[in-house]
Amino acid sequence: MICSLRQLKVHDKATVTSVNAGGEMGRRLRDMGLVIGTEIEIIGRAPLKDPVAMRLRGFTLTLRNNEADYIYVDTKEPLA
Amino acid sequence: MTNSTIAFAGNPNSGKTTLFNTVTGSRHHVGNYPGITVERKEGSINFAGKHLSIIDLPGCYSLTAYTQEELVSRQVLVEERPDVVVNVVDATKLERHLYLTVQFLELGIPVVIALNMMDDVRSKGITINIEALAKALNSEVCATVARTGEGKHELLNQAIISTEQRHGEWQPLRLSYGPDIDPVLDEMEKLITARSFLTSRYPARWTAIKFLEGDDDLIERGGVDSKTTAELQQIVETLRTHCEKTLSSFPEAIIADYRYGFIHALLRKDVVTVPTTDARLDITDNLDKFLTHRVLGPSIMMFMLYAMFQITFTLGDYPMQLLNQLFALIADIATRLVPPGHLQSMLVSGVIDGVGGILCFVPLIMIMFIMIAFLEDSGYMARVAYMMDKVFRTFGLHGSSVMPFIISGGIAGGCAVPGVMAARTLRSPREKLATILTAPFMPCGAKIPVFLLLIGAFFAEHRPLIMFCITLIAWIMALLVARLLRSTLIKGESTPFVMELPPYRWPTLQGIMIHTWERTAEYIKKAGTVILAISILLWAGMTFPGPTEQQITAYQQQKQQLSDAIEHSESAQQQQDLSTQLQQLEHQQSATMLKNSAAGQLGTMLEPISKLAGFDWRTNIALIGGVAAKELIVSTLGTAYSLGEVDIDNDTSLSQRIAADPQWNKVAAISAILFVLLYAPCFVTIVVMARESSWKWACFALIFNSSIAFLLATVVYQIGIRIS
């Protein structure tokens, strides 16, 4: 199922299907390896629920929720 | 002996600086790149009969024109053309770290890869086929463990071999970026080669790629041949429209996809084998369960900060006392050796008191920096940014603002000078400006002596608690003022957070020591040069023009009378009374002298206003000195008091003198602490602020911060006086 990265819960795994960010934001995400086809796993959220921490390519990346909105992912199993 | 230049490059957290330290030892030089604040670290060693100059390039993720670090790295490679780049990569995160490697290869510069953190690779059970990797990248690869120095000799050997093989020749890697990009790229490359467009510096294909990526820096450099630039941009525009229409993507995104595709494919070819058991929960994950936990995380963070104060003050106290005694001894010797007069006064009150007052705090600052270095190197600091971002964003800042704030003294004892400089990592000009303007509110290492002095005089039993409160107030004020600025003078959208959480690592002793030493040396250098000069200047301001002839004669006559009376006194009781009178007279004379001096006159002039906040003329003098450098507040007060009250008992410390002065009380002390915490940044900070933003904003900070500080100090003093 395709949904926005923001909707994922901790421990969810998914594959990036699109990154709709251009300019600075897009460049920054690409430099960190967040491109189409990347497998990610949500590993935690900051104490105030934002930003979100995820594991990809063997390292941990953090993003704000409103930045996660640019990224669409395909979850492996349908969301309950 | 032949010379070779090696540039160390890599992602932040790749262990690059650790490897640089291990290779060069402590023989390195830290400076700045001209015009910007990115640090330039250089070192040199003699190895295998060669002299190697090593440049530690700033850590960066990519070679775009996105940050100053990236631009600098690129410029060094192109302008200085080092013989070889040692690209330090974290072997446990090869896929992402090789993204930068690919960009070096595209540029064509000879690369030797330092496959770092091999100890982690082994403990995780990962196997890496080094020969296969080297073959796939067509570059030498060396396994290293920067922390232990494992593999460093092989690395240097390999770097020398590559230098000799390549003779500085660049061989750009030609990647395929797919059917949409490739034909356009070829067309652009042909045009660039035909026109010799920037080819003296950059490989033609690389220039073409950068144009496709919309690289501002390179497009600007292309301005020398505006015709070709326009033609290239026309080609890029056509492709961009095509990509958006047919692929709903951008050329730079497609290029990035193919780079990752290339990396992914080469790692697949039996280069990296990860154990299938996938026991993911390593130390970092386990620690993060606690350290970034919803409730535990912030609690532990607060505890860590508080513990830092306790450790610093408890440990720092002993060497501080020792240095205090040492300088008292030196002052004593100087008093005996030099005959009384202006020279003695200058040496003792100006030089020794001034410099002593600053150096006494070196141990404190060292301990503080050891702990900050520990937090930074261990990876905990990034967690602080992660946990704090939501809060910071509320105030119009960025989670990364935590770094400038902490370095400025958010963990008490920093310095606003490197703190303001650290703000350059912030990408948004608005958040950066708000951070720069509010970071100097933090209790920097130079303000701490003032606080310690006043705390020692009035709240000695609550020292750590009060220091903690001061830091807390600084944070609250910085955040509130930042919010105020971001919704009035610096309005606008916020920037991306996108940040790496590095794994927790046990920091190396050498790394911490070098880091601590660099910052302490910075402080001592500042103390030893600027502040010594200002200390003497201030002493002159406090000594001249001095009392009038009439006043001197009047005092001398009165003293003579009293001395005569003492000689002819009949009882011991009477003699003692007269001696006390004489002593008081001497105090008066000194006070007159200081009041008559240039500084005294200015301080007295301001007294009617400063009285509102509880400051007398002496405090005013010290605070004026503090605008030059905060370190001067204590030494000026010291000078002011030792001139103002000639005390026979030289062992009485300044703190006790202040406690005994009726001008001071608890409320005045709190008011003074608040004022010192918040008022104008020191001159050095102002200069740095001007460089990071503009003179307009730096001057704004001078006036704006002082106004806020005075307003708050006045409110607190007026309310406090009425309550007590």
PDB file of N, CA and C in Angstrom, chain A residues 21-22 24-25 27-33 35 41 44-51 53 55 57-64 67, chain B residues 61-62 64 66 93 95-96 99 250 252-253 256-257 260 280 285 294 386-387 389-391 393 398 427 495-501:
ATOM      1  N   ALA A  21      10.245  16.231  -3.668  1.00  0.00           N
ATOM      2  CA  ALA A  21      10.892  17.468  -3.237  1.00  0.00           C
ATOM      3  C   ALA A  21      11.949  17.882  -4.243  1.00  0.00           C
ATOM      4  N   GLY A  22      11.928  19.143  -4.620  1.00  0.00           N
ATOM      5  CA  GLY A  22      12.977  19.663  -5.500  1.00  0.00           C
ATOM      6  C   GLY A  22      13.892  20.561  -4.693  1.00  0.00           C
ATOM      7  N   GLU A  24      16.593  22.622  -2.599  1.00  0.00           N
ATOM      8  CA  GLU A  24      17.457  22.305  -1.464  1.00  0.00           C
ATOM      9  C   GLU A  24      17.050  21.024  -0.769  1.00  0.00           C
ATOM     10  N   MET A  25      15.762  20.934  -0.480  1.00  0.00           N
ATOM     11  CA  MET A  25      15.232  19.791   0.254  1.00  0.00           C
ATOM     12  C   MET A  25      15.534  18.497  -0.500  1.00  0.00           C
ATOM     13  N   ARG A  27      17.794  17.919  -2.800  1.00  0.00           N
ATOM     14  CA  ARG A  27      19.232  17.659  -2.869  1.00  0.00           C
ATOM     15  C   ARG A  27      19.717  17.036  -1.562  1.00  0.00           C
ATOM     16  N   ARG A  28      19.223  17.584  -0.462  1.00  0.00           N
ATOM     17  CA  ARG A  28      19.654  17.096   0.835  1.00  0.00           C
ATOM     18  C   ARG A  28      19.220  15.642   1.052  1.00  0.00           C
ATOM     19  N   LEU A  29      18.001  15.325   0.660  1.00  0.00           N
ATOM     20  CA  LEU A  29      17.499  13.964   0.829  1.00  0.00           C
ATOM     21  C   LEU A  29      18.303  12.995  -0.034  1.00  0.00           C
ATOM     22  N   ARG A  30      18.629  13.409  -1.257  1.00  0.00           N
ATOM     23  CA  ARG A  30      19.404  12.529  -2.150  1.00  0.00           C
ATOM     24  C   ARG A  30      20.807  12.293  -1.611  1.00  0.00           C
ATOM     25  N   ASP A  31      21.437  13.377  -1.096  1.00  0.00           N
ATOM     26  CA  ASP A  31      22.788  13.221  -0.536  1.00  0.00           C
ATOM     27  C   ASP A  31      22.793  12.193   0.583  1.00  0.00           C
ATOM     28  N   MET A  32      21.685  12.117   1.306  1.00  0.00           N
ATOM     29  CA  MET A  32      21.616  11.183   2.419  1.00  0.00           C
ATOM     30  C   MET A  32      21.124   9.810   1.970  1.00  0.00           C
ATOM     31  N   GLY A  33      20.908   9.645   0.692  1.00  0.00           N
ATOM     32  CA  GLY A  33      20.582   8.319   0.176  1.00  0.00           C
ATOM     33  C   GLY A  33      19.105   7.991   0.126  1.00  0.00           C
ATOM     34  N   VAL A  35      16.463   7.874  -2.003  1.00  0.00           N
ATOM     35  CA  VAL A  35      16.002   7.943  -3.384  1.00  0.00           C
ATOM     36  C   VAL A  35      15.011   6.809  -3.623  1.00  0.00           C
ATOM     37  N   GLU A  41      13.263   1.680   7.469  1.00  0.00           N
ATOM     38  CA  GLU A  41      12.553   1.147   8.623  1.00  0.00           C
ATOM     39  C   GLU A  41      12.486   2.252   9.664  1.00  0.00           C
ATOM     40  N   GLY A  44      12.212   5.130  15.368  1.00  0.00           N
ATOM     41  CA  GLY A  44      11.805   5.873  16.561  1.00  0.00           C
ATOM     42  C   GLY A  44      11.333   7.270  16.243  1.00  0.00           C
ATOM     43  N   ARG A  45      10.754   7.872  17.246  1.00  0.00           N
ATOM     44  CA  ARG A  45      10.365   9.272  17.129  1.00  0.00           C
ATOM     45  C   ARG A  45      10.920  10.016  18.327  1.00  0.00           C
ATOM     46  N   ALA A  46      11.216  11.307  18.108  1.00  0.00           N
ATOM     47  CA  ALA A  46      11.746  12.128  19.198  1.00  0.00           C
ATOM     48  C   ALA A  46      10.684  12.232  20.301  1.00  0.00           C
ATOM     49  N   PRO A  47      11.099  12.580  21.502  1.00  0.00           N
ATOM     50  CA  PRO A  47      10.166  12.633  22.626  1.00  0.00           C
ATOM     51  C   PRO A  47       8.903  13.442  22.330  1.00  0.00           C
ATOM     52  N   LEU A  48       9.004  14.456  21.477  1.00  0.00           N
ATOM     53  CA  LEU A  48       7.809  15.242  21.177  1.00  0.00           C
ATOM     54  C   LEU A  48       7.174  14.783  19.859  1.00  0.00           C
ATOM     55  N   LYS A  49       7.387  13.516  19.468  1.00  0.00           N
ATOM     56  CA  LYS A  49       6.769  12.861  18.307  1.00  0.00           C
ATOM     57  C   LYS A  49       7.334  13.324  16.960  1.00  0.00           C
ATOM     58  N   ASP A  50       8.245  14.262  16.990  1.00  0.00           N
ATOM     59  CA  ASP A  50       8.754  14.878  15.778  1.00  0.00           C
ATOM     60  C   ASP A  50      10.136  15.389  16.140  1.00  0.00           C
ATOM     61  N   PRO A  51      11.181  15.177  15.391  1.00  0.00           N
ATOM     62  CA  PRO A  51      11.290  14.465  14.123  1.00  0.00           C
ATOM     63  C   PRO A  51      11.160  12.939  14.269  1.00  0.00           C
ATOM     64  N   ALA A  53      12.949   9.151  13.305  1.00  0.00           N
ATOM     65  CA  ALA A  53      14.246   8.544  12.984  1.00  0.00           C
ATOM     66  C   ALA A  53      14.007   7.274  12.196  1.00  0.00           C
ATOM     67  N   ARG A  55      15.925   4.008   9.672  1.00  0.00           N
ATOM     68  CA  ARG A  55      17.143   3.307   9.279  1.00  0.00           C
ATOM     69  C   ARG A  55      17.109   3.091   7.778  1.00  0.00           C
ATOM     70  N   ARG A  57      20.063   2.172   4.393  1.00  0.00           N
ATOM     71  CA  ARG A  57      21.438   1.944   3.942  1.00  0.00           C
ATOM     72  C   ARG A  57      22.411   1.800   5.115  1.00  0.00           C
ATOM     73  N   GLY A  58      21.933   1.199   6.204  1.00  0.00           N
ATOM     74  CA  GLY A  58      22.838   0.903   7.323  1.00  0.00           C
ATOM     75  C   GLY A  58      23.113   2.062   8.250  1.00  0.00           C
ATOM     76  N   PHE A  59      22.405   3.182   8.090  1.00  0.00           N
ATOM     77  CA  PHE A  59      22.607   4.268   9.057  1.00  0.00           C
ATOM     78  C   PHE A  59      21.258   4.852   9.454  1.00  0.00           C
ATOM     79  N   THR A  60      21.297   5.791  10.398  1.00  0.00           N
ATOM     80  CA  THR A  60      20.060   6.362  10.917  1.00  0.00           C
ATOM     81  C   THR A  60      19.914   7.808  10.475  1.00  0.00           C
ATOM     82  N   LEU A  61      18.758   8.110   9.908  1.00  0.00           N
ATOM     83  CA  LEU A  61      18.481   9.454   9.402  1.00  0.00           C
ATOM     84  C   LEU A  61      17.267  10.007  10.139  1.00  0.00           C
ATOM     85  N   THR A  62      17.297  11.297  10.431  1.00  0.00           N
ATOM     86  CA  THR A  62      16.134  11.914  11.069  1.00  0.00           C
ATOM     87  C   THR A  62      15.543  12.980  10.153  1.00  0.00           C
ATOM     88  N   LEU A  63      14.230  13.063  10.189  1.00  0.00           N
ATOM     89  CA  LEU A  63      13.466  13.994   9.342  1.00  0.00           C
ATOM     90  C   LEU A  63      12.325  14.565  10.164  1.00  0.00           C
ATOM     91  N   ARG A  64      11.913  15.782   9.829  1.00  0.00           N
ATOM     92  CA  ARG A  64      10.712  16.318  10.471  1.00  0.00           C
ATOM     93  C   ARG A  64       9.489  15.725   9.789  1.00  0.00           C
ATOM     94  N   GLU A  67       8.548  17.215   6.578  1.00  0.00           N
ATOM     95  CA  GLU A  67       9.450  16.853   5.491  1.00  0.00           C
ATOM     96  C   GLU A  67       9.143  15.436   5.002  1.00  0.00           C
TER      97      GLU A  67
ATOM     98  N   TYR B  61      28.814  15.508   2.639  1.00  0.00           N
ATOM     99  CA  TYR B  61      28.111  14.348   2.109  1.00  0.00           C
ATOM    100  C   TYR B  61      28.175  14.279   0.593  1.00  0.00           C
ATOM    101  N   SER B  62      28.485  15.400  -0.014  1.00  0.00           N
ATOM    102  CA  SER B  62      28.354  15.483  -1.462  1.00  0.00           C
ATOM    103  C   SER B  62      29.271  16.588  -1.970  1.00  0.00           C
ATOM    104  N   THR B  64      28.161  19.068  -4.071  1.00  0.00           N
ATOM    105  CA  THR B  64      27.329  20.102  -4.672  1.00  0.00           C
ATOM    106  C   THR B  64      27.809  21.455  -4.147  1.00  0.00           C
ATOM    107  N   TYR B  66      26.125  23.140  -2.098  1.00  0.00           N
ATOM    108  CA  TYR B  66      25.039  23.274  -1.157  1.00  0.00           C
ATOM    109  C   TYR B  66      25.470  23.915   0.164  1.00  0.00           C
ATOM    110  N   LYS B  93      28.743   1.536   6.564  1.00  0.00           N
ATOM    111  CA  LYS B  93      27.689   2.271   5.848  1.00  0.00           C
ATOM    112  C   LYS B  93      28.180   2.579   4.445  1.00  0.00           C
ATOM    113  N   GLU B  95      27.313   1.953   1.411  1.00  0.00           N
ATOM    114  CA  GLU B  95      26.438   2.386   0.342  1.00  0.00           C
ATOM    115  C   GLU B  95      26.308   3.902   0.302  1.00  0.00           C
ATOM    116  N   ARG B  96      26.075   4.513   1.478  1.00  0.00           N
ATOM    117  CA  ARG B  96      25.925   5.953   1.466  1.00  0.00           C
ATOM    118  C   ARG B  96      27.261   6.660   1.331  1.00  0.00           C
ATOM    119  N   TYR B  99      28.723   7.352  -2.071  1.00  0.00           N
ATOM    120  CA  TYR B  99      28.093   8.384  -2.901  1.00  0.00           C
ATOM    121  C   TYR B  99      29.065   9.539  -3.127  1.00  0.00           C
ATOM    122  N   PHE B 250      13.488  15.296 -11.873  1.00  0.00           N
ATOM    123  CA  PHE B 250      14.433  16.355 -12.240  1.00  0.00           C
ATOM    124  C   PHE B 250      15.746  15.712 -12.677  1.00  0.00           C
ATOM    125  N   GLU B 252      18.765  16.320 -11.794  1.00  0.00           N
ATOM    126  CA  GLU B 252      19.672  16.023 -10.668  1.00  0.00           C
ATOM    127  C   GLU B 252      19.223  14.795  -9.889  1.00  0.00           C
ATOM    128  N   ALA B 253      17.897  14.577  -9.847  1.00  0.00           N
ATOM    129  CA  ALA B 253      17.390  13.402  -9.136  1.00  0.00           C
ATOM    130  C   ALA B 253      17.739  12.132  -9.909  1.00  0.00           C
ATOM    131  N   ALA B 256      21.375  11.310  -9.429  1.00  0.00           N
ATOM    132  CA  ALA B 256      21.588  10.707  -8.109  1.00  0.00           C
ATOM    133  C   ALA B 256      21.139   9.250  -8.107  1.00  0.00           C
ATOM    134  N   ASP B 257      19.972   8.980  -8.740  1.00  0.00           N
ATOM    135  CA  ASP B 257      19.472   7.602  -8.807  1.00  0.00           C
ATOM    136  C   ASP B 257      20.497   6.685  -9.467  1.00  0.00           C
ATOM    137  N   TYR B 260      23.512   6.010  -7.205  1.00  0.00           N
ATOM    138  CA  TYR B 260      23.200   4.982  -6.207  1.00  0.00           C
ATOM    139  C   TYR B 260      23.057   3.623  -6.857  1.00  0.00           C
ATOM    140  N   ARG B 280      19.766  -7.090  14.468  1.00  0.00           N
ATOM    141  CA  ARG B 280      19.923  -5.652  14.270  1.00  0.00           C
ATOM    142  C   ARG B 280      20.260  -4.880  15.557  1.00  0.00           C
ATOM    143  N   ASP B 285      21.344   0.955  19.096  1.00  0.00           N
ATOM    144  CA  ASP B 285      19.894   0.819  19.197  1.00  0.00           C
ATOM    145  C   ASP B 285      19.470   0.640  20.644  1.00  0.00           C
ATOM    146  N   ARG B 294      10.928   8.697  25.289  1.00  0.00           N
ATOM    147  CA  ARG B 294      10.004   9.812  25.433  1.00  0.00           C
ATOM    148  C   ARG B 294      10.165  10.543  26.775  1.00  0.00           C
ATOM    149  N   TYR B 386      18.270  16.144  17.956  1.00  0.00           N
ATOM    150  CA  TYR B 386      17.093  15.369  17.547  1.00  0.00           C
ATOM    151  C   TYR B 386      15.951  15.558  18.550  1.00  0.00           C
ATOM    152  N   MET B 387      16.284  15.496  19.821  1.00  0.00           N
ATOM    153  CA  MET B 387      15.250  15.628  20.839  1.00  0.00           C
ATOM    154  C   MET B 387      14.749  17.069  20.963  1.00  0.00           C
ATOM    155  N   ASP B 389      14.664  19.430  18.509  1.00  0.00           N
ATOM    156  CA  ASP B 389      14.231  20.145  17.301  1.00  0.00           C
ATOM    157  C   ASP B 389      12.822  20.702  17.404  1.00  0.00           C
ATOM    158  N   LYS B 390      11.922  19.898  17.909  1.00  0.00           N
ATOM    159  CA  LYS B 390      10.532  20.347  18.000  1.00  0.00           C
ATOM    160  C   LYS B 390      10.455  21.644  18.801  1.00  0.00           C
ATOM    161  N   VAL B 391      11.189  21.677  19.898  1.00  0.00           N
ATOM    162  CA  VAL B 391      11.193  22.864  20.755  1.00  0.00           C
ATOM    163  C   VAL B 391      11.790  24.051  19.997  1.00  0.00           C
ATOM    164  N   ARG B 393      12.142  24.551  16.823  1.00  0.00           N
ATOM    165  CA  ARG B 393      11.356  25.004  15.685  1.00  0.00           C
ATOM    166  C   ARG B 393      10.234  25.917  16.155  1.00  0.00           C
ATOM    167  N   HIS B 398      16.262  25.924  14.582  1.00  0.00           N
ATOM    168  CA  HIS B 398      16.462  24.613  13.975  1.00  0.00           C
ATOM    169  C   HIS B 398      17.103  23.722  15.037  1.00  0.00           C
ATOM    170  N   ARG B 427      21.561  26.033   7.347  1.00  0.00           N
ATOM    171  CA  ARG B 427      21.405  26.354   5.948  1.00  0.00           C
ATOM    172  C   ARG B 427      20.499  27.542   5.689  1.00  0.00           C
ATOM    173  N   THR B 495      13.772  25.739   7.476  1.00  0.00           N
ATOM    174  CA  THR B 495      14.536  24.895   6.536  1.00  0.00           C
ATOM    175  C   THR B 495      14.552  23.423   6.930  1.00  0.00           C
ATOM    176  N   PRO B 496      14.923  22.534   5.993  1.00  0.00           N
ATOM    177  CA  PRO B 496      14.960  21.096   6.269  1.00  0.00           C
ATOM    178  C   PRO B 496      15.830  20.723   7.467  1.00  0.00           C
ATOM    179  N   PHE B 497      15.447  19.655   8.141  1.00  0.00           N
ATOM    180  CA  PHE B 497      16.181  19.183   9.310  1.00  0.00           C
ATOM    181  C   PHE B 497      17.174  18.097   8.909  1.00  0.00           C
ATOM    182  N   VAL B 498      16.708  17.147   8.070  1.00  0.00           N
ATOM    183  CA  VAL B 498      17.499  16.045   7.520  1.00  0.00           C
ATOM    184  C   VAL B 498      18.905  15.906   8.114  1.00  0.00           C
ATOM    185  N   MET B 499      19.061  14.994   9.056  1.00  0.00           N
ATOM    186  CA  MET B 499      20.327  14.884   9.785  1.00  0.00           C
ATOM    187  C   MET B 499      20.638  13.424  10.076  1.00  0.00           C
ATOM    188  N   GLU B 500      21.910  13.114  10.171  1.00  0.00           N
ATOM    189  CA  GLU B 500      22.308  11.744  10.504  1.00  0.00           C
ATOM    190  C   GLU B 500      22.431  11.583  12.014  1.00  0.00           C
ATOM    191  N   LEU B 501      21.961  10.462  12.540  1.00  0.00           N
ATOM    192  CA  LEU B 501      22.224  10.137  13.945  1.00  0.00           C
ATOM    193  C   LEU B 501      23.392   9.154  13.945  1.00  0.00           C
TER     194      LEU B 501
END
